[in-house]
Short mmCIF file of C-alpha atoms and ligand atoms in Angstrom, two decimals:
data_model
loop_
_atom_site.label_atom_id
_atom_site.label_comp_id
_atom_site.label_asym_id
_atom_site.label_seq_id
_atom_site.Cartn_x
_atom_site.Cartn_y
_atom_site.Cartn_z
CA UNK A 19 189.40 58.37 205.97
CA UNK A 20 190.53 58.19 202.52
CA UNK A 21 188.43 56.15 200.12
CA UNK A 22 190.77 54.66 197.90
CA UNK A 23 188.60 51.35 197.82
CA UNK A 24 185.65 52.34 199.65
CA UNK A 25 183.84 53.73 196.76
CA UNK A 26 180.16 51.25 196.88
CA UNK A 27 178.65 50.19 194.15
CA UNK A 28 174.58 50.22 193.50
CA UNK A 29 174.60 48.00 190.67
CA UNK A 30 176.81 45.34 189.00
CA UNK A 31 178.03 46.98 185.50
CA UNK A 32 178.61 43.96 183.53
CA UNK A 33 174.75 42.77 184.34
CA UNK A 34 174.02 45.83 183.56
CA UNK A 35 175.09 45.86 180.52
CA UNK A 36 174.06 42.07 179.71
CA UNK A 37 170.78 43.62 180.43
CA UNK A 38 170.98 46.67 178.43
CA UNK A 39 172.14 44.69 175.17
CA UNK A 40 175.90 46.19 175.31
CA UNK A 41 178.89 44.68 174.92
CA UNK A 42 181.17 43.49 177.56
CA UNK A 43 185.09 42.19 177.14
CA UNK A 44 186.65 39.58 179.55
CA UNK A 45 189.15 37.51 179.84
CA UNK A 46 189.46 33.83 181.49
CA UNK A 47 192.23 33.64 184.48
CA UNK A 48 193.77 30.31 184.26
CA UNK A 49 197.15 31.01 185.44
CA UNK A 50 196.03 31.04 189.24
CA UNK A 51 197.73 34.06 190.51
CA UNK A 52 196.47 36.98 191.99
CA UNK A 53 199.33 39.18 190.23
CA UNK A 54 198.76 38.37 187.00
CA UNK A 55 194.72 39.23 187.87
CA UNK A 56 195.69 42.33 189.31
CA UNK A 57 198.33 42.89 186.36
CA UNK A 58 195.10 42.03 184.13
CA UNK A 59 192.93 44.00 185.92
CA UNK A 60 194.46 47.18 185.06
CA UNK A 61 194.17 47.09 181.36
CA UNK A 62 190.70 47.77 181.14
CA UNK A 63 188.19 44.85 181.01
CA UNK A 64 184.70 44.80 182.01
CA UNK A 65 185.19 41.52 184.00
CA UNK A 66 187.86 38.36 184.67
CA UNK A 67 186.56 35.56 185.01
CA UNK A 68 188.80 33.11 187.66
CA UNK A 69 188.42 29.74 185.95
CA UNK A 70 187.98 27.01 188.79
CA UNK A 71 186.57 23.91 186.12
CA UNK A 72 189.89 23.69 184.23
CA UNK A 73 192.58 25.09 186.70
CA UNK A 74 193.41 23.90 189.64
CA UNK A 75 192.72 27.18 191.64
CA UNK A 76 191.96 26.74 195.27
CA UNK A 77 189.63 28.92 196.92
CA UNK A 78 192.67 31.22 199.15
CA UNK A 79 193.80 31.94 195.89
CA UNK A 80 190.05 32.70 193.94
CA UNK A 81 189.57 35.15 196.79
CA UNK A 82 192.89 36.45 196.35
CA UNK A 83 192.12 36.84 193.05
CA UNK A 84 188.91 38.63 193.31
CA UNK A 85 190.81 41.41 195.43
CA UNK A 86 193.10 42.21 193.13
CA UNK A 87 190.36 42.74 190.25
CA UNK A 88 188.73 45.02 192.22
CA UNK A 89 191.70 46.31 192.45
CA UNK A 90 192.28 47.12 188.88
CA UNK A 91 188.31 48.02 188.54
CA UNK A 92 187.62 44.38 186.68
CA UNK A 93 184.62 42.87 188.03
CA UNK A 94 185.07 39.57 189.48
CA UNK A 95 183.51 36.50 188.51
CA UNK A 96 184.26 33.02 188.09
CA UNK A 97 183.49 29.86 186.49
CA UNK A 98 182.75 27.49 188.52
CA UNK A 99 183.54 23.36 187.78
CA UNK A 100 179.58 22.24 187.76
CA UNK A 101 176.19 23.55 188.74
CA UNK A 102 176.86 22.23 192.28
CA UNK A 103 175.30 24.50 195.52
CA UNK A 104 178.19 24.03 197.52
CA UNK A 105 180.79 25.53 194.81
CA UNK A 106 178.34 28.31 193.57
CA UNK A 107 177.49 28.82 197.36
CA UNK A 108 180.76 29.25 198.21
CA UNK A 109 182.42 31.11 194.93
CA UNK A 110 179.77 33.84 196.07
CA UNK A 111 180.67 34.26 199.37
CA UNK A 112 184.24 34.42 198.55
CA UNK A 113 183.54 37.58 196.38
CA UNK A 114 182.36 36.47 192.57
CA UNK A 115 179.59 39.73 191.26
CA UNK A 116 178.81 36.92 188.69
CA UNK A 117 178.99 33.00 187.57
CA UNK A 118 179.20 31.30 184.39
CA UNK A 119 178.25 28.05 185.36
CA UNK A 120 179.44 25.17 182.43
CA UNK A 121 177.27 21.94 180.81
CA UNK A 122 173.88 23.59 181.51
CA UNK A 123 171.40 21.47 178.57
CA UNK A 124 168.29 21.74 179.74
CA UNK A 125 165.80 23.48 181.18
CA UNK A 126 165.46 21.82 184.67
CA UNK A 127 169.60 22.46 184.52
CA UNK A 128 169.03 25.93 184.49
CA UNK A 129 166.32 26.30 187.13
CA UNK A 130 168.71 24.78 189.51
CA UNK A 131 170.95 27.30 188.27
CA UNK A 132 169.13 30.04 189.35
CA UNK A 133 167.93 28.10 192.35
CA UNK A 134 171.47 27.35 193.52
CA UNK A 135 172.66 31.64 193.08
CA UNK A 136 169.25 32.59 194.42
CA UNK A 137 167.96 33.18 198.48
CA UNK A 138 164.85 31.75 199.62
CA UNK A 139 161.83 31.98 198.76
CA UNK A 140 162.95 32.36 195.00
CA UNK A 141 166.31 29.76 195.50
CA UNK A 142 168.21 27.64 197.52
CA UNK A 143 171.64 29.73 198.38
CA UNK A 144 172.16 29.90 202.59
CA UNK A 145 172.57 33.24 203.93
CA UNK A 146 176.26 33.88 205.10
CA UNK A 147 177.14 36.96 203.69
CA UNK A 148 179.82 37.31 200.75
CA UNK A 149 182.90 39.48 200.92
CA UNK A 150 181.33 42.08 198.14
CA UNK A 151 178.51 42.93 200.80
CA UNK A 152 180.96 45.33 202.09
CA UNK A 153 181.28 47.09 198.72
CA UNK A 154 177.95 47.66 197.65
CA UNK A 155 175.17 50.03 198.31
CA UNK A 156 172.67 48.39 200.15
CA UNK A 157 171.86 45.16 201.22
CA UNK A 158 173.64 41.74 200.00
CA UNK A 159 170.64 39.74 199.91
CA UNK A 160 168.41 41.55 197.64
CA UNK A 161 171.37 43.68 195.90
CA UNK A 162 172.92 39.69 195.14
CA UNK A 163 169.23 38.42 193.60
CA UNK A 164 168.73 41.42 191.73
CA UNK A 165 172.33 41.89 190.41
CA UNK A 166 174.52 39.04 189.84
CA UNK A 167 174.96 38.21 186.81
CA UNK A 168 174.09 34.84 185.91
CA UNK A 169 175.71 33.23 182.66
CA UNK A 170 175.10 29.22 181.69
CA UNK A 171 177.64 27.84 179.38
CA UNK A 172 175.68 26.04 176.26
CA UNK A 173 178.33 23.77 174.95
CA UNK A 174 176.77 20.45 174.09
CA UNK A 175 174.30 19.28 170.83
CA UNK A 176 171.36 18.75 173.78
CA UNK A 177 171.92 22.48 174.97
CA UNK A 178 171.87 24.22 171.48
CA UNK A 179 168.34 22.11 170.98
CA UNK A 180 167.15 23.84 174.17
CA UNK A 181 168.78 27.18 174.02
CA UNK A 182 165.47 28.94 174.39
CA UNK A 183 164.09 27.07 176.51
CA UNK A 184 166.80 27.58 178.62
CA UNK A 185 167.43 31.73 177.83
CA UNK A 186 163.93 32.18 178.28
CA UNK A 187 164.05 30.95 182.34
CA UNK A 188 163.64 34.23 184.61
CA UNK A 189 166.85 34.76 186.40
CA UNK A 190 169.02 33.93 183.58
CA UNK A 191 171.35 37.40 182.32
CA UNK A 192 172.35 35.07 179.43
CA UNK A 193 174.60 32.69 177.69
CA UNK A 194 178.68 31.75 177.08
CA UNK A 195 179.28 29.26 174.13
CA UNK A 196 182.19 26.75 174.98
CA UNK A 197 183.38 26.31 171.25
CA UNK A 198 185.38 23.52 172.35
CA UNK A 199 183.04 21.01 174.17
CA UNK A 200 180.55 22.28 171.23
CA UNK A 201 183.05 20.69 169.02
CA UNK A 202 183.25 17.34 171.03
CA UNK A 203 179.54 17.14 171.08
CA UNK A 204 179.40 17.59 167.81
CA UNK A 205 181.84 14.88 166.34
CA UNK A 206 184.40 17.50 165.05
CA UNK A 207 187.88 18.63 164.93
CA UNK A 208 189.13 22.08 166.82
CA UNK A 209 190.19 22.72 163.19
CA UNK A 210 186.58 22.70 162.37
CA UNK A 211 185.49 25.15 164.67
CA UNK A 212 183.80 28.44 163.84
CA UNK A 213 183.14 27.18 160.50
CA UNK A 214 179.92 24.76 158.92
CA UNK A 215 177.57 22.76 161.68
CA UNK A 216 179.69 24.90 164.39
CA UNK A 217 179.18 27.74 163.31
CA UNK A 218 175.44 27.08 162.64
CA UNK A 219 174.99 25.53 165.95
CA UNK A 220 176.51 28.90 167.48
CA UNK A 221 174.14 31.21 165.29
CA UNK A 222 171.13 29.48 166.40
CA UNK A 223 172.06 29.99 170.20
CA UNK A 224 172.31 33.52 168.83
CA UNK A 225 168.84 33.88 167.82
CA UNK A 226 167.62 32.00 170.73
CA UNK A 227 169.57 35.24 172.42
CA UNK A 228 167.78 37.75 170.05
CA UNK A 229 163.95 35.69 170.61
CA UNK A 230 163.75 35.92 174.50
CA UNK A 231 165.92 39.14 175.01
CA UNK A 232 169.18 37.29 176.69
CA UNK A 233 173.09 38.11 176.52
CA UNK A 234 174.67 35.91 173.98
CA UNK A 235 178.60 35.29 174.81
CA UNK A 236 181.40 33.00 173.27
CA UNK A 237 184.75 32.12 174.38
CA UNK A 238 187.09 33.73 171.35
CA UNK A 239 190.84 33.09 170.75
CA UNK A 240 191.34 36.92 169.73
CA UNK A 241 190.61 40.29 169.26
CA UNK A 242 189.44 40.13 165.62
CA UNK A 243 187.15 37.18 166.40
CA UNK A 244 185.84 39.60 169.38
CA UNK A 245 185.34 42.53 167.33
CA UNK A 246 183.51 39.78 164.92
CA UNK A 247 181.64 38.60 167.49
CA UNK A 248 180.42 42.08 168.98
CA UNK A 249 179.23 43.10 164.93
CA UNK A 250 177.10 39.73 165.00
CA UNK A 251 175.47 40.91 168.37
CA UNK A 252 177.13 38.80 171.19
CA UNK A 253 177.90 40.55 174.31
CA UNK A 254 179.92 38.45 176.97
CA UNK A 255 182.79 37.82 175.11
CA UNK A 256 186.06 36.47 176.59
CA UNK A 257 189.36 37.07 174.54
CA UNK A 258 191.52 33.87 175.44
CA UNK A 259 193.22 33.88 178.91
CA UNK A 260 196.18 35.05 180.95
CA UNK A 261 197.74 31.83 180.58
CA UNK A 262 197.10 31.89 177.18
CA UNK A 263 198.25 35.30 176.22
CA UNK A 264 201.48 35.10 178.15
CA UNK A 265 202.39 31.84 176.32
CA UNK A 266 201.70 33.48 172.60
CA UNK A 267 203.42 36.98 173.77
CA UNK A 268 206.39 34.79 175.31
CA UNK A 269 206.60 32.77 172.06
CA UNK A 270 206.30 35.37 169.69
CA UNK A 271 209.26 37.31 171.75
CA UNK A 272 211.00 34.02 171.77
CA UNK A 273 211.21 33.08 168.35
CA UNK A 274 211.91 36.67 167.45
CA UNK A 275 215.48 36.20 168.99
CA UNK A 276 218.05 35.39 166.36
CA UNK A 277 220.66 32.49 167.75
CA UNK A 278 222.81 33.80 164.48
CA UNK A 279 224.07 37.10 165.71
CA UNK A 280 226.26 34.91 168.60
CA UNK A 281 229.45 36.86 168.10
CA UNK A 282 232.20 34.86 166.12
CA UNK A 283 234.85 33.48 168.12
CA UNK A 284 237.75 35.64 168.34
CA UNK A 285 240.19 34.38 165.66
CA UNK A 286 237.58 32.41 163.55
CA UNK A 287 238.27 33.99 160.50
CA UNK A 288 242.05 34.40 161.73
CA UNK A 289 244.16 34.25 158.18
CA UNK A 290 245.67 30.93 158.58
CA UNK A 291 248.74 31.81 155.69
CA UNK A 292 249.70 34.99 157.45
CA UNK A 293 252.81 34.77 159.77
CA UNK A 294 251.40 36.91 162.04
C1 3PY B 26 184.89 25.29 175.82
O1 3PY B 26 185.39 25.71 174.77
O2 3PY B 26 184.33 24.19 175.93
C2 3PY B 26 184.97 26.13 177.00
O3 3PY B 26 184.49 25.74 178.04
C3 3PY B 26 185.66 27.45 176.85
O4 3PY B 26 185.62 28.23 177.99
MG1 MG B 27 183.74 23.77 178.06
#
């Protein structure tokens, strides 16, 4: 038997790394297709994350999605629309090595969290196995407890208050910073984002990272603000999305194309005195 795609996995590298205070690169998959994940997959990241709050991905197409990361040697997560145990349930048993799960404030919000990605006695997830119990060395339920990586999204004025509390729960791999919904909470314009209160709000979720030992991460519109990012310490950084990129790459082609160099009509500069 050949093992293209058999090779099993002991660990999940991306909570490994959360855990060993490196750096990981993603990017968000909005455009719900399993060829642009796959085509994604190949270039190199340490995970995708299939975004099933704000896209209207079904779950044929998540799983779908999750194959062809593995594919391309991505590891495949998701973020799922709430902290509900019937999505997080079921986004792990389609094939997700990790969640980041949005609008998590509190610290009773994360303890359901964990509770919800967790099997008995330490959660509340039903045993059914998951499509990645076929890949990995040993056995699903313990392997899933021990390695998933679990990522709460800390987007809102109430969450940055309670950031350690929060980071500091057992069974939390870290954070993800929604700089948009941060901005709504607090009273300001996408223009004023990564800049004054924002930015201040973000840097204290940083050092609620650096107190209690957790993954900081941040949703970043490029690769400068990445490498930034990285330099300051954060480690679960996704760079935009597919949907995202394809529209600037598309535009940028786009408007590179000069309308000007249309060939002139033949006889448009046709010498009107001439006889001929
Ligand atoms: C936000 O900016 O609020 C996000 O959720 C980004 O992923
Ligand atoms: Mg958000």
């Amino acid at each position: 038997m050949s093992l293209i795609g058999r090779q099993k996995f002991k660990t999940n590298p991306v909570t490994d790394k959360l855990r060993n205070g490196e750096p990981t690169v993603g990017a968000w998959l909005s455009l719900c297709s399993p060829a642009a994940a796959e085509t994604m997959a190949n270039i190199g990241w340490d995970w995708l994350v299939v975004d099933a709050e704000h896209s209207p991905v079904g779950f044929e197409t998540m799983v779908n999605c999750f194959r062809a990361m593995q594919l391309g040697g991505a590891v495949p997560m998701a973020r799922v629309p709430w902290n509900d145990i019937v999505w997080i349930q079921r986004t792990l048993d389609a094939g997700a090595m990790g969640l980041v799960v949005p609008m998590v404030n509190n610290r009773e919000d994360a303890q359901n969290v964990v509770s919800n990605m967790k099997y008995a006695i330490r959660g509340q997830r039903s045993f059914g196995g998951s499509r990645v119990a076929s890949y990995i060395d040993g056995d699903y339920r313990f392997w899933a407890d021990e390695h998933l990586s679990v990522v709460v999204m800390i987007e809102t004025v109430e969450a940055v208050q309670n950031a350690e509390a929060i980071l500091s729960l057992d069974g939390i791999d870290g954070c993800f910073i929604g700089p948009n919904d941060l901005a709504l909470s607090l009273g300001l314009t996408f223009k004023e984002m990564n800049s004054g209160v924002h930015e201040e709000a973000m840097m204290k979720v940083l050092e609620a990272c650096r107190n209690t030992g957790k993954a900081a991460g941040k949703h970043c519109m490029n690769g400068a603000e990445v490498s930034q990012r990285i330099s300051q310490g954060f480690q679960f950084l996704a760079l935009s999305s597919d949907a995202g990129m394809m529209a600037r790459a598309a535009r940028e082609e786009f408007n590179s194309v000069d309308y000007s160099k249309k060939p002139q009509p033949v006889g448009a500069n046709h010498n009107k005195g001439s006889l001929y």
